[in-house]
Amino acid sequence: MNDTTPYLSELLLRLHGIDISKYEDSFLHNALLKGATESRCASVEEYGVLLKERRSAADLFLQYLNIQYSEFLRNTLTFSVLEGIILPSLLSKIKAGKRKELRIWCAACAAGQEAYSLAMLLEERRPGDPDAPSYRIFATDQSDTVIEEALLGRYSAGEIQNVSMKRVAAWFTEQGGVYIVREELRANIQFSVFDLFSEQSRFPPESIYGDFDLVFCANLLYYYKREYRQVILDKVRSAIARGGYLVTGETEREILLQNAHVEVIPQSAIFRV
Ligand SMILES: C[S@@+](CC[C@H](N)C(=O)[O-])C[C@H]1O[C@@H](n2cnc3c(N)ncnc32)[C@H](O)[C@@H]1O
């Protein structure tokens, strides 16, 4: 906790209309240190003066807060458990029930890596299970910039480094060093802008009614103060169908464990809701 953060929070709101009050103090402090270094300020206090005086510096600071880093198949254990246990079991359950499709929500999808990774796993099951139910992935993020990137589905070699060569050959087309996601992976994904703090809806309006079998809410909870994490968790939990699962990031497992949630397999970051 740094004494500068409450003062700065009030100041940015008053002078520039920028609301940083939801962010965790330690997260804000790290962003302030980064901003001070990048702007060659001698101290956080000096950086505070810069933020006060220059709107452009404040906008840049906001970008430091909005971390949009993601990876394909991020967290190997999570995706192995999904591939080997969770997805087969959800698909069997759907086959036996009334509903005809598997419904997934990636609630902070960044540039689409999470959603395309899931589509890969589901498409790869199809040849061995021709009667498998269809699936739909609703992939949302608060940032329209990342949603535009997700829709383009174009990645550098570095961005697909977690994807095996076999999968790269199967699911991407290479054009001058850029790897473009194949149409089959896009077909069942709907990308849209959705802020998890939106008071209008508990789930992406495109999904019509929520009721998801699997929700990814990974690598964003730790940015926010406890009460705001709770708002997000309540929202995503309420959108999960009975017997469904919630997936978080490796670093956020503790938040869920402290909330009396039980992991399906230790360290998997997958929770039954
Ligand atoms: C670090 S990325 C994580 C992406 C992906 N879930 C993963 O685990 O790789 C965090 C994402 O959360 C999004 N985000 C942050 N706050 C959000 C909110 N209130 N509603 C929706 N998306 C949010 C950011 O725009 C960013 O794209």
PDB file of C-alpha atoms and ligand atoms in Angstrom:
ATOM      1  CA  MET A   1       0.000   0.000   0.000  1.00  0.00           C
ATOM      2  CA  ASN A   2       1.356   3.385  -0.952  1.00  0.00           C
ATOM      3  CA  ASP A   3       0.132   6.723   0.399  1.00  0.00           C
ATOM      4  CA  THR A   4       0.138   8.222  -3.096  1.00  0.00           C
ATOM      5  CA  THR A   5      -2.561   5.904  -4.474  1.00  0.00           C
ATOM      6  CA  PRO A   6      -5.715   7.249  -2.709  1.00  0.00           C
ATOM      7  CA  TYR A   7      -4.638  10.823  -3.485  1.00  0.00           C
ATOM      8  CA  LEU A   8      -3.894   9.963  -7.101  1.00  0.00           C
ATOM      9  CA  SER A   9      -7.140   8.059  -7.478  1.00  0.00           C
ATOM     10  CA  GLU A  10      -9.134  11.151  -6.411  1.00  0.00           C
ATOM     11  CA  LEU A  11      -7.007  13.416  -8.583  1.00  0.00           C
ATOM     12  CA  LEU A  12      -7.272  11.363 -11.795  1.00  0.00           C
ATOM     13  CA  LEU A  13     -11.021  11.174 -11.409  1.00  0.00           C
ATOM     14  CA  ARG A  14     -11.418  14.890 -10.769  1.00  0.00           C
ATOM     15  CA  LEU A  15      -8.991  16.163 -13.399  1.00  0.00           C
ATOM     16  CA  HIS A  16      -9.252  13.588 -16.173  1.00  0.00           C
ATOM     17  CA  GLY A  17     -12.408  11.585 -15.418  1.00  0.00           C
ATOM     18  CA  ILE A  18     -10.287   8.419 -15.084  1.00  0.00           C
ATOM     19  CA  ASP A  19     -11.596   6.030 -12.438  1.00  0.00           C
ATOM     20  CA  ILE A  20      -8.927   3.793 -10.887  1.00  0.00           C
ATOM     21  CA  SER A  21     -10.751   3.219  -7.604  1.00  0.00           C
ATOM     22  CA  LYS A  22     -11.524  -0.460  -8.340  1.00  0.00           C
ATOM     23  CA  TYR A  23      -7.882  -1.486  -8.648  1.00  0.00           C
ATOM     24  CA  GLU A  24      -5.924  -3.210  -5.906  1.00  0.00           C
ATOM     25  CA  ASP A  25      -3.418  -0.852  -4.215  1.00  0.00           C
ATOM     26  CA  SER A  26      -0.395  -3.087  -4.787  1.00  0.00           C
ATOM     27  CA  PHE A  27      -1.333  -3.423  -8.452  1.00  0.00           C
ATOM     28  CA  LEU A  28      -1.692   0.365  -8.742  1.00  0.00           C
ATOM     29  CA  HIS A  29       1.605   0.880  -7.020  1.00  0.00           C
ATOM     30  CA  ASN A  30       3.425  -1.436  -9.453  1.00  0.00           C
ATOM     31  CA  ALA A  31       1.857   0.440 -12.362  1.00  0.00           C
ATOM     32  CA  LEU A  32       2.991   3.734 -10.805  1.00  0.00           C
ATOM     33  CA  LEU A  33       6.549   2.426 -10.479  1.00  0.00           C
ATOM     34  CA  LYS A  34       6.469   1.298 -14.098  1.00  0.00           C
ATOM     35  CA  GLY A  35       5.070   4.656 -15.232  1.00  0.00           C
ATOM     36  CA  ALA A  36       7.675   6.571 -13.218  1.00  0.00           C
ATOM     37  CA  THR A  37      10.518   4.528 -14.729  1.00  0.00           C
ATOM     38  CA  GLU A  38       9.212   4.771 -18.299  1.00  0.00           C
ATOM     39  CA  SER A  39       8.692   8.526 -17.949  1.00  0.00           C
ATOM     40  CA  ARG A  40      12.155   8.933 -16.413  1.00  0.00           C
ATOM     41  CA  CYS A  41      10.722  10.459 -13.231  1.00  0.00           C
ATOM     42  CA  ALA A  42      12.921  10.362 -10.145  1.00  0.00           C
ATOM     43  CA  SER A  43      10.061   9.246  -7.880  1.00  0.00           C
ATOM     44  CA  VAL A  44       6.430   8.138  -7.823  1.00  0.00           C
ATOM     45  CA  GLU A  45       5.593  11.580  -6.406  1.00  0.00           C
ATOM     46  CA  GLU A  46       7.201  13.292  -9.401  1.00  0.00           C
ATOM     47  CA  TYR A  47       5.258  10.952 -11.697  1.00  0.00           C
ATOM     48  CA  GLY A  48       2.092  11.946  -9.818  1.00  0.00           C
ATOM     49  CA  VAL A  49       2.714  15.578 -10.788  1.00  0.00           C
ATOM     50  CA  LEU A  50       3.159  14.533 -14.440  1.00  0.00           C
ATOM     51  CA  LEU A  51      -0.125  12.599 -14.351  1.00  0.00           C
ATOM     52  CA  LYS A  52      -1.845  15.630 -12.897  1.00  0.00           C
ATOM     53  CA  GLU A  53      -0.525  18.007 -15.526  1.00  0.00           C
ATOM     54  CA  ARG A  54      -0.653  15.902 -18.663  1.00  0.00           C
ATOM     55  CA  ARG A  55      -3.753  14.087 -19.871  1.00  0.00           C
ATOM     56  CA  SER A  56      -1.614  12.033 -22.302  1.00  0.00           C
ATOM     57  CA  ALA A  57       0.481  10.710 -19.380  1.00  0.00           C
ATOM     58  CA  ALA A  58      -2.719   9.781 -17.526  1.00  0.00           C
ATOM     59  CA  ASP A  59      -4.022   7.902 -20.593  1.00  0.00           C
ATOM     60  CA  LEU A  60      -0.743   6.016 -20.832  1.00  0.00           C
ATOM     61  CA  PHE A  61      -0.948   5.137 -17.131  1.00  0.00           C
ATOM     62  CA  LEU A  62      -4.389   3.690 -17.762  1.00  0.00           C
ATOM     63  CA  GLN A  63      -2.861   1.451 -20.425  1.00  0.00           C
ATOM     64  CA  TYR A  64      -0.346   0.111 -17.865  1.00  0.00           C
ATOM     65  CA  LEU A  65      -3.330  -0.891 -15.737  1.00  0.00           C
ATOM     66  CA  ASN A  66      -5.094  -2.675 -18.532  1.00  0.00           C
ATOM     67  CA  ILE A  67      -2.879  -5.721 -18.959  1.00  0.00           C
ATOM     68  CA  GLN A  68      -3.966  -7.663 -22.005  1.00  0.00           C
ATOM     69  CA  TYR A  69      -1.310 -10.341 -22.114  1.00  0.00           C
ATOM     70  CA  SER A  70      -2.564 -13.807 -22.931  1.00  0.00           C
ATOM     71  CA  GLU A  71      -1.294 -17.121 -24.309  1.00  0.00           C
ATOM     72  CA  PHE A  72      -2.664 -20.031 -26.236  1.00  0.00           C
ATOM     73  CA  LEU A  73      -3.247 -23.041 -23.952  1.00  0.00           C
ATOM     74  CA  ARG A  74      -2.162 -20.921 -20.980  1.00  0.00           C
ATOM     75  CA  ASN A  75      -1.525 -23.101 -17.934  1.00  0.00           C
ATOM     76  CA  THR A  76      -0.727 -26.581 -19.257  1.00  0.00           C
ATOM     77  CA  LEU A  77      -2.384 -28.416 -16.375  1.00  0.00           C
ATOM     78  CA  THR A  78      -5.667 -26.522 -16.795  1.00  0.00           C
ATOM     79  CA  PHE A  79      -5.882 -27.347 -20.486  1.00  0.00           C
ATOM     80  CA  SER A  80      -4.824 -30.998 -19.966  1.00  0.00           C
ATOM     81  CA  VAL A  81      -7.585 -31.485 -17.397  1.00  0.00           C
ATOM     82  CA  LEU A  82     -10.074 -29.751 -19.663  1.00  0.00           C
ATOM     83  CA  GLU A  83      -9.070 -31.895 -22.622  1.00  0.00           C
ATOM     84  CA  GLY A  84      -8.873 -35.215 -20.790  1.00  0.00           C
ATOM     85  CA  ILE A  85     -11.673 -34.929 -18.226  1.00  0.00           C
ATOM     86  CA  ILE A  86     -13.905 -31.878 -18.186  1.00  0.00           C
ATOM     87  CA  LEU A  87     -14.827 -31.434 -21.845  1.00  0.00           C
ATOM     88  CA  PRO A  88     -15.502 -35.174 -22.457  1.00  0.00           C
ATOM     89  CA  SER A  89     -17.668 -35.322 -19.335  1.00  0.00           C
ATOM     90  CA  LEU A  90     -19.616 -32.160 -20.215  1.00  0.00           C
ATOM     91  CA  LEU A  91     -20.190 -33.386 -23.766  1.00  0.00           C
ATOM     92  CA  SER A  92     -21.455 -36.770 -22.513  1.00  0.00           C
ATOM     93  CA  LYS A  93     -23.776 -35.008 -20.073  1.00  0.00           C
ATOM     94  CA  ILE A  94     -25.182 -32.841 -22.835  1.00  0.00           C
ATOM     95  CA  LYS A  95     -25.627 -35.828 -25.144  1.00  0.00           C
ATOM     96  CA  ALA A  96     -27.685 -37.528 -22.453  1.00  0.00           C
ATOM     97  CA  GLY A  97     -29.748 -34.432 -21.630  1.00  0.00           C
ATOM     98  CA  LYS A  98     -32.215 -32.137 -23.356  1.00  0.00           C
ATOM     99  CA  ARG A  99     -29.877 -29.319 -24.280  1.00  0.00           C
ATOM    100  CA  LYS A 100     -28.209 -29.727 -27.640  1.00  0.00           C
ATOM    101  CA  GLU A 101     -25.090 -27.581 -27.330  1.00  0.00           C
ATOM    102  CA  LEU A 102     -22.163 -27.023 -25.034  1.00  0.00           C
ATOM    103  CA  ARG A 103     -22.033 -23.386 -23.937  1.00  0.00           C
ATOM    104  CA  ILE A 104     -18.812 -21.683 -22.942  1.00  0.00           C
ATOM    105  CA  TRP A 105     -18.079 -18.112 -21.880  1.00  0.00           C
ATOM    106  CA  CYS A 106     -14.553 -16.657 -21.955  1.00  0.00           C
ATOM    107  CA  ALA A 107     -15.235 -13.600 -19.818  1.00  0.00           C
ATOM    108  CA  ALA A 108     -11.955 -11.697 -20.356  1.00  0.00           C
ATOM    109  CA  CYS A 109     -10.732 -13.171 -23.611  1.00  0.00           C
ATOM    110  CA  ALA A 110      -8.037 -10.614 -24.554  1.00  0.00           C
ATOM    111  CA  ALA A 111      -6.999 -11.144 -28.197  1.00  0.00           C
ATOM    112  CA  GLY A 112      -8.824 -14.477 -28.453  1.00  0.00           C
ATOM    113  CA  GLN A 113      -6.111 -16.957 -27.430  1.00  0.00           C
ATOM    114  CA  GLU A 114      -8.255 -18.649 -24.755  1.00  0.00           C
ATOM    115  CA  ALA A 115     -11.311 -19.036 -26.986  1.00  0.00           C
ATOM    116  CA  TYR A 116      -9.329 -20.364 -29.951  1.00  0.00           C
ATOM    117  CA  SER A 117      -7.493 -22.811 -27.657  1.00  0.00           C
ATOM    118  CA  LEU A 118     -10.821 -24.214 -26.461  1.00  0.00           C
ATOM    119  CA  ALA A 119     -12.146 -24.431 -30.010  1.00  0.00           C
ATOM    120  CA  MET A 120      -9.002 -26.388 -30.949  1.00  0.00           C
ATOM    121  CA  LEU A 121      -9.634 -28.952 -28.213  1.00  0.00           C
ATOM    122  CA  LEU A 122     -13.284 -29.311 -29.165  1.00  0.00           C
ATOM    123  CA  GLU A 123     -12.650 -29.538 -32.918  1.00  0.00           C
ATOM    124  CA  GLU A 124      -9.979 -32.188 -32.345  1.00  0.00           C
ATOM    125  CA  ARG A 125     -12.573 -34.414 -30.639  1.00  0.00           C
ATOM    126  CA  ARG A 126     -14.953 -34.345 -33.590  1.00  0.00           C
ATOM    127  CA  PRO A 127     -13.410 -37.049 -35.828  1.00  0.00           C
ATOM    128  CA  GLY A 128     -13.540 -39.622 -32.983  1.00  0.00           C
ATOM    129  CA  ASP A 129     -17.029 -38.583 -31.893  1.00  0.00           C
ATOM    130  CA  PRO A 130     -19.138 -37.672 -34.917  1.00  0.00           C
ATOM    131  CA  ASP A 131     -22.299 -37.419 -32.755  1.00  0.00           C
ATOM    132  CA  ALA A 132     -20.703 -34.937 -30.364  1.00  0.00           C
ATOM    133  CA  PRO A 133     -23.044 -32.054 -29.499  1.00  0.00           C
ATOM    134  CA  SER A 134     -22.267 -28.717 -31.095  1.00  0.00           C
ATOM    135  CA  TYR A 135     -20.672 -25.980 -29.044  1.00  0.00           C
ATOM    136  CA  ARG A 136     -20.686 -22.198 -28.843  1.00  0.00           C
ATOM    137  CA  ILE A 137     -18.062 -20.037 -27.252  1.00  0.00           C
ATOM    138  CA  PHE A 138     -19.026 -16.507 -26.255  1.00  0.00           C
ATOM    139  CA  ALA A 139     -15.771 -14.606 -25.899  1.00  0.00           C
ATOM    140  CA  THR A 140     -15.937 -11.138 -24.375  1.00  0.00           C
ATOM    141  CA  ASP A 141     -13.640  -8.429 -23.095  1.00  0.00           C
ATOM    142  CA  GLN A 142     -14.104  -4.869 -21.902  1.00  0.00           C
ATOM    143  CA  SER A 143     -11.615  -3.614 -24.488  1.00  0.00           C
ATOM    144  CA  ASP A 144     -12.836  -3.084 -28.040  1.00  0.00           C
ATOM    145  CA  THR A 145      -9.202  -3.019 -29.237  1.00  0.00           C
ATOM    146  CA  VAL A 146      -8.525  -6.594 -28.145  1.00  0.00           C
ATOM    147  CA  ILE A 147     -11.868  -7.781 -29.504  1.00  0.00           C
ATOM    148  CA  GLU A 148     -10.891  -6.370 -32.904  1.00  0.00           C
ATOM    149  CA  GLU A 149      -7.594  -8.264 -32.660  1.00  0.00           C
ATOM    150  CA  ALA A 150      -9.432 -11.448 -31.656  1.00  0.00           C
ATOM    151  CA  LEU A 151     -11.710 -11.130 -34.675  1.00  0.00           C
ATOM    152  CA  LEU A 152      -8.692 -10.773 -36.942  1.00  0.00           C
ATOM    153  CA  GLY A 153      -7.165 -13.915 -35.410  1.00  0.00           C
ATOM    154  CA  ARG A 154      -3.653 -13.055 -36.581  1.00  0.00           C
ATOM    155  CA  TYR A 155      -0.682 -13.928 -34.383  1.00  0.00           C
ATOM    156  CA  SER A 156       3.102 -13.720 -34.538  1.00  0.00           C
ATOM    157  CA  ALA A 157       5.337 -16.797 -34.191  1.00  0.00           C
ATOM    158  CA  GLY A 158       6.091 -15.712 -30.608  1.00  0.00           C
ATOM    159  CA  GLU A 159       2.408 -15.582 -29.738  1.00  0.00           C
ATOM    160  CA  ILE A 160       1.791 -19.176 -30.825  1.00  0.00           C
ATOM    161  CA  GLN A 161       4.901 -20.635 -29.208  1.00  0.00           C
ATOM    162  CA  ASN A 162       2.811 -22.791 -26.815  1.00  0.00           C
ATOM    163  CA  VAL A 163       1.038 -24.459 -29.731  1.00  0.00           C
ATOM    164  CA  SER A 164       2.606 -27.699 -30.980  1.00  0.00           C
ATOM    165  CA  MET A 165       3.817 -27.833 -34.594  1.00  0.00           C
ATOM    166  CA  LYS A 166       1.102 -30.372 -35.345  1.00  0.00           C
ATOM    167  CA  ARG A 167      -1.573 -27.993 -34.085  1.00  0.00           C
ATOM    168  CA  VAL A 168      -0.052 -25.011 -35.859  1.00  0.00           C
ATOM    169  CA  ALA A 169      -0.206 -26.979 -39.125  1.00  0.00           C
ATOM    170  CA  ALA A 170      -3.796 -28.031 -38.457  1.00  0.00           C
ATOM    171  CA  TRP A 171      -5.293 -24.761 -37.208  1.00  0.00           C
ATOM    172  CA  PHE A 172      -3.324 -21.868 -38.685  1.00  0.00           C
ATOM    173  CA  THR A 173      -2.395 -20.639 -42.117  1.00  0.00           C
ATOM    174  CA  GLU A 174       0.971 -18.933 -42.325  1.00  0.00           C
ATOM    175  CA  GLN A 175       1.360 -15.797 -44.424  1.00  0.00           C
ATOM    176  CA  GLY A 176       4.687 -13.972 -44.307  1.00  0.00           C
ATOM    177  CA  GLY A 177       5.411 -14.903 -40.703  1.00  0.00           C
ATOM    178  CA  VAL A 178       1.860 -14.194 -39.512  1.00  0.00           C
ATOM    179  CA  TYR A 179      -0.250 -17.127 -38.324  1.00  0.00           C
ATOM    180  CA  ILE A 180      -3.928 -16.788 -39.165  1.00  0.00           C
ATOM    181  CA  VAL A 181      -6.563 -18.852 -37.391  1.00  0.00           C
ATOM    182  CA  ARG A 182      -8.478 -21.187 -39.724  1.00  0.00           C
ATOM    183  CA  GLU A 183     -12.169 -20.696 -40.386  1.00  0.00           C
ATOM    184  CA  GLU A 184     -13.145 -23.957 -38.604  1.00  0.00           C
ATOM    185  CA  LEU A 185     -11.876 -22.504 -35.303  1.00  0.00           C
ATOM    186  CA  ARG A 186     -13.763 -19.253 -35.741  1.00  0.00           C
ATOM    187  CA  ALA A 187     -17.070 -20.797 -36.768  1.00  0.00           C
ATOM    188  CA  ASN A 188     -18.429 -21.394 -33.260  1.00  0.00           C
ATOM    189  CA  ILE A 189     -16.975 -18.400 -31.459  1.00  0.00           C
ATOM    190  CA  GLN A 190     -18.814 -15.141 -31.010  1.00  0.00           C
ATOM    191  CA  PHE A 191     -16.617 -12.237 -29.923  1.00  0.00           C
ATOM    192  CA  SER A 192     -18.109  -9.108 -28.356  1.00  0.00           C
ATOM    193  CA  VAL A 193     -17.332  -6.250 -25.993  1.00  0.00           C
ATOM    194  CA  PHE A 194     -18.680  -6.792 -22.490  1.00  0.00           C
ATOM    195  CA  ASP A 195     -17.618  -5.176 -19.222  1.00  0.00           C
ATOM    196  CA  LEU A 196     -17.913  -7.498 -16.237  1.00  0.00           C
ATOM    197  CA  PHE A 197     -18.957  -4.505 -14.154  1.00  0.00           C
ATOM    198  CA  SER A 198     -21.866  -3.784 -16.470  1.00  0.00           C
ATOM    199  CA  GLU A 199     -25.040  -3.395 -14.444  1.00  0.00           C
ATOM    200  CA  GLN A 200     -27.217  -4.052 -17.475  1.00  0.00           C
ATOM    201  CA  SER A 201     -26.599  -7.754 -17.830  1.00  0.00           C
ATOM    202  CA  ARG A 202     -25.278 -10.749 -15.922  1.00  0.00           C
ATOM    203  CA  PHE A 203     -23.962 -12.364 -19.106  1.00  0.00           C
ATOM    204  CA  PRO A 204     -23.117 -11.312 -22.670  1.00  0.00           C
ATOM    205  CA  PRO A 205     -26.382 -10.283 -24.357  1.00  0.00           C
ATOM    206  CA  GLU A 206     -25.361 -12.281 -27.474  1.00  0.00           C
ATOM    207  CA  SER A 207     -25.708 -15.456 -25.430  1.00  0.00           C
ATOM    208  CA  ILE A 208     -29.408 -14.561 -24.803  1.00  0.00           C
ATOM    209  CA  TYR A 209     -29.677 -16.440 -21.529  1.00  0.00           C
ATOM    210  CA  GLY A 210     -26.288 -17.336 -20.016  1.00  0.00           C
ATOM    211  CA  ASP A 211     -26.492 -20.868 -18.585  1.00  0.00           C
ATOM    212  CA  PHE A 212     -22.906 -21.779 -19.423  1.00  0.00           C
ATOM    213  CA  ASP A 213     -21.317 -25.154 -18.820  1.00  0.00           C
ATOM    214  CA  LEU A 214     -17.875 -23.629 -18.566  1.00  0.00           C
ATOM    215  CA  VAL A 215     -16.774 -20.096 -17.774  1.00  0.00           C
ATOM    216  CA  PHE A 216     -13.217 -18.821 -18.053  1.00  0.00           C
ATOM    217  CA  CYS A 217     -12.527 -15.833 -15.814  1.00  0.00           C
ATOM    218  CA  ALA A 218      -8.762 -15.893 -15.771  1.00  0.00           C
ATOM    219  CA  ASN A 219      -5.982 -13.476 -15.004  1.00  0.00           C
ATOM    220  CA  LEU A 220      -7.957 -10.365 -14.172  1.00  0.00           C
ATOM    221  CA  LEU A 221      -9.310 -10.879 -10.646  1.00  0.00           C
ATOM    222  CA  TYR A 222      -6.026  -9.990  -9.012  1.00  0.00           C
ATOM    223  CA  TYR A 223      -6.123  -6.474 -10.498  1.00  0.00           C
ATOM    224  CA  TYR A 224      -9.160  -5.580  -8.480  1.00  0.00           C
ATOM    225  CA  LYS A 225      -9.923  -4.831  -4.836  1.00  0.00           C
ATOM    226  CA  ARG A 226     -11.572  -7.607  -2.887  1.00  0.00           C
ATOM    227  CA  GLU A 227     -15.106  -6.183  -3.103  1.00  0.00           C
ATOM    228  CA  TYR A 228     -14.837  -5.793  -6.891  1.00  0.00           C
ATOM    229  CA  ARG A 229     -13.446  -9.309  -7.327  1.00  0.00           C
ATOM    230  CA  GLN A 230     -16.521 -10.437  -5.488  1.00  0.00           C
ATOM    231  CA  VAL A 231     -18.782  -8.528  -7.900  1.00  0.00           C
ATOM    232  CA  ILE A 232     -17.112 -10.307 -10.838  1.00  0.00           C
ATOM    233  CA  LEU A 233     -17.200 -13.704  -9.150  1.00  0.00           C
ATOM    234  CA  ASP A 234     -20.881 -13.344  -8.240  1.00  0.00           C
ATOM    235  CA  LYS A 235     -21.655 -12.369 -11.804  1.00  0.00           C
ATOM    236  CA  VAL A 236     -19.825 -15.231 -13.513  1.00  0.00           C
ATOM    237  CA  ARG A 237     -21.033 -17.808 -10.982  1.00  0.00           C
ATOM    238  CA  SER A 238     -24.626 -16.788 -11.546  1.00  0.00           C
ATOM    239  CA  ALA A 239     -24.174 -17.421 -15.270  1.00  0.00           C
ATOM    240  CA  ILE A 240     -22.952 -21.002 -14.800  1.00  0.00           C
ATOM    241  CA  ALA A 241     -25.395 -23.869 -15.357  1.00  0.00           C
ATOM    242  CA  ARG A 242     -25.899 -26.504 -12.668  1.00  0.00           C
ATOM    243  CA  GLY A 243     -22.887 -28.837 -12.611  1.00  0.00           C
ATOM    244  CA  GLY A 244     -20.809 -26.371 -14.614  1.00  0.00           C
ATOM    245  CA  TYR A 245     -17.244 -25.225 -14.060  1.00  0.00           C
ATOM    246  CA  LEU A 246     -15.339 -22.013 -13.461  1.00  0.00           C
ATOM    247  CA  VAL A 247     -11.737 -21.655 -14.621  1.00  0.00           C
ATOM    248  CA  THR A 248      -9.371 -19.010 -13.234  1.00  0.00           C
ATOM    249  CA  GLY A 249      -5.707 -18.206 -13.665  1.00  0.00           C
ATOM    250  CA  GLU A 250      -2.882 -19.979 -11.858  1.00  0.00           C
ATOM    251  CA  THR A 251      -2.292 -16.943  -9.640  1.00  0.00           C
ATOM    252  CA  GLU A 252      -5.986 -16.548  -8.779  1.00  0.00           C
ATOM    253  CA  ARG A 253      -6.666 -20.031  -7.463  1.00  0.00           C
ATOM    254  CA  GLU A 254      -6.108 -18.805  -3.919  1.00  0.00           C
ATOM    255  CA  ILE A 255      -8.902 -16.230  -4.265  1.00  0.00           C
ATOM    256  CA  LEU A 256     -11.354 -18.995  -5.129  1.00  0.00           C
ATOM    257  CA  LEU A 257     -10.001 -21.401  -2.502  1.00  0.00           C
ATOM    258  CA  GLN A 258     -10.492 -18.695   0.137  1.00  0.00           C
ATOM    259  CA  ASN A 259     -14.058 -18.374  -1.140  1.00  0.00           C
ATOM    260  CA  ALA A 260     -14.711 -22.013  -0.139  1.00  0.00           C
ATOM    261  CA  HIS A 261     -14.509 -23.328  -3.686  1.00  0.00           C
ATOM    262  CA  VAL A 262     -13.016 -26.742  -4.310  1.00  0.00           C
ATOM    263  CA  GLU A 263     -10.702 -27.450  -7.215  1.00  0.00           C
ATOM    264  CA  VAL A 264     -11.635 -30.410  -9.392  1.00  0.00           C
ATOM    265  CA  ILE A 265      -7.996 -31.495  -9.378  1.00  0.00           C
ATOM    266  CA  PRO A 266      -5.427 -29.745  -7.156  1.00  0.00           C
ATOM    267  CA  GLN A 267      -3.586 -26.925  -8.956  1.00  0.00           C
ATOM    268  CA  SER A 268      -5.818 -27.197 -12.031  1.00  0.00           C
ATOM    269  CA  ALA A 269      -7.505 -23.801 -11.415  1.00  0.00           C
ATOM    270  CA  ILE A 270     -10.804 -25.468 -12.441  1.00  0.00           C
ATOM    271  CA  PHE A 271     -13.631 -25.245  -9.924  1.00  0.00           C
ATOM    272  CA  ARG A 272     -16.996 -26.949  -9.831  1.00  0.00           C
ATOM    273  CA  VAL A 273     -19.765 -24.454  -9.152  1.00  0.00           C
TER     274      VAL A 273
HETATM  275  C1  LIG B   1      -4.236 -10.421 -18.526  1.00  0.00           C
HETATM  276  S1  LIG B   1      -5.576 -10.521 -19.664  1.00  0.00           S
HETATM  277  C2  LIG B   1      -6.051 -12.206 -19.440  1.00  0.00           C
HETATM  278  C3  LIG B   1      -6.598 -12.811 -20.707  1.00  0.00           C
HETATM  279  C4  LIG B   1      -6.995 -14.277 -20.607  1.00  0.00           C
HETATM  280  N1  LIG B   1      -8.165 -14.460 -19.781  1.00  0.00           N
HETATM  281  C5  LIG B   1      -5.874 -15.105 -20.079  1.00  0.00           C
HETATM  282  O1  LIG B   1      -5.957 -15.620 -18.958  1.00  0.00           O
HETATM  283  O2  LIG B   1      -4.867 -15.269 -20.777  1.00  0.00           O
HETATM  284  C6  LIG B   1      -6.868  -9.657 -18.779  1.00  0.00           C
HETATM  285  C7  LIG B   1      -8.003  -9.228 -19.672  1.00  0.00           C
HETATM  286  O3  LIG B   1      -9.089  -8.874 -18.824  1.00  0.00           O
HETATM  287  C8  LIG B   1      -9.777  -7.818 -19.434  1.00  0.00           C
HETATM  288  N2  LIG B   1     -10.586  -7.152 -18.398  1.00  0.00           N
HETATM  289  C9  LIG B   1     -10.145  -6.459 -17.321  1.00  0.00           C
HETATM  290  N3  LIG B   1     -11.177  -5.976 -16.616  1.00  0.00           N
HETATM  291  C10 LIG B   1     -12.298  -6.374 -17.261  1.00  0.00           C
HETATM  292  C11 LIG B   1     -13.681  -6.167 -17.030  1.00  0.00           C
HETATM  293  N4  LIG B   1     -14.098  -5.437 -15.999  1.00  0.00           N
HETATM  294  N5  LIG B   1     -14.568  -6.723 -17.892  1.00  0.00           N
HETATM  295  C12 LIG B   1     -14.141  -7.447 -18.957  1.00  0.00           C
HETATM  296  N6  LIG B   1     -12.838  -7.660 -19.252  1.00  0.00           N
HETATM  297  C13 LIG B   1     -11.926  -7.136 -18.403  1.00  0.00           C
HETATM  298  C14 LIG B   1      -8.658  -6.955 -20.004  1.00  0.00           C
HETATM  299  O4  LIG B   1      -9.124  -6.073 -21.018  1.00  0.00           O
HETATM  300  C15 LIG B   1      -7.696  -8.017 -20.538  1.00  0.00           C
HETATM  301  O5  LIG B   1      -7.913  -8.301 -21.890  1.00  0.00           O
END
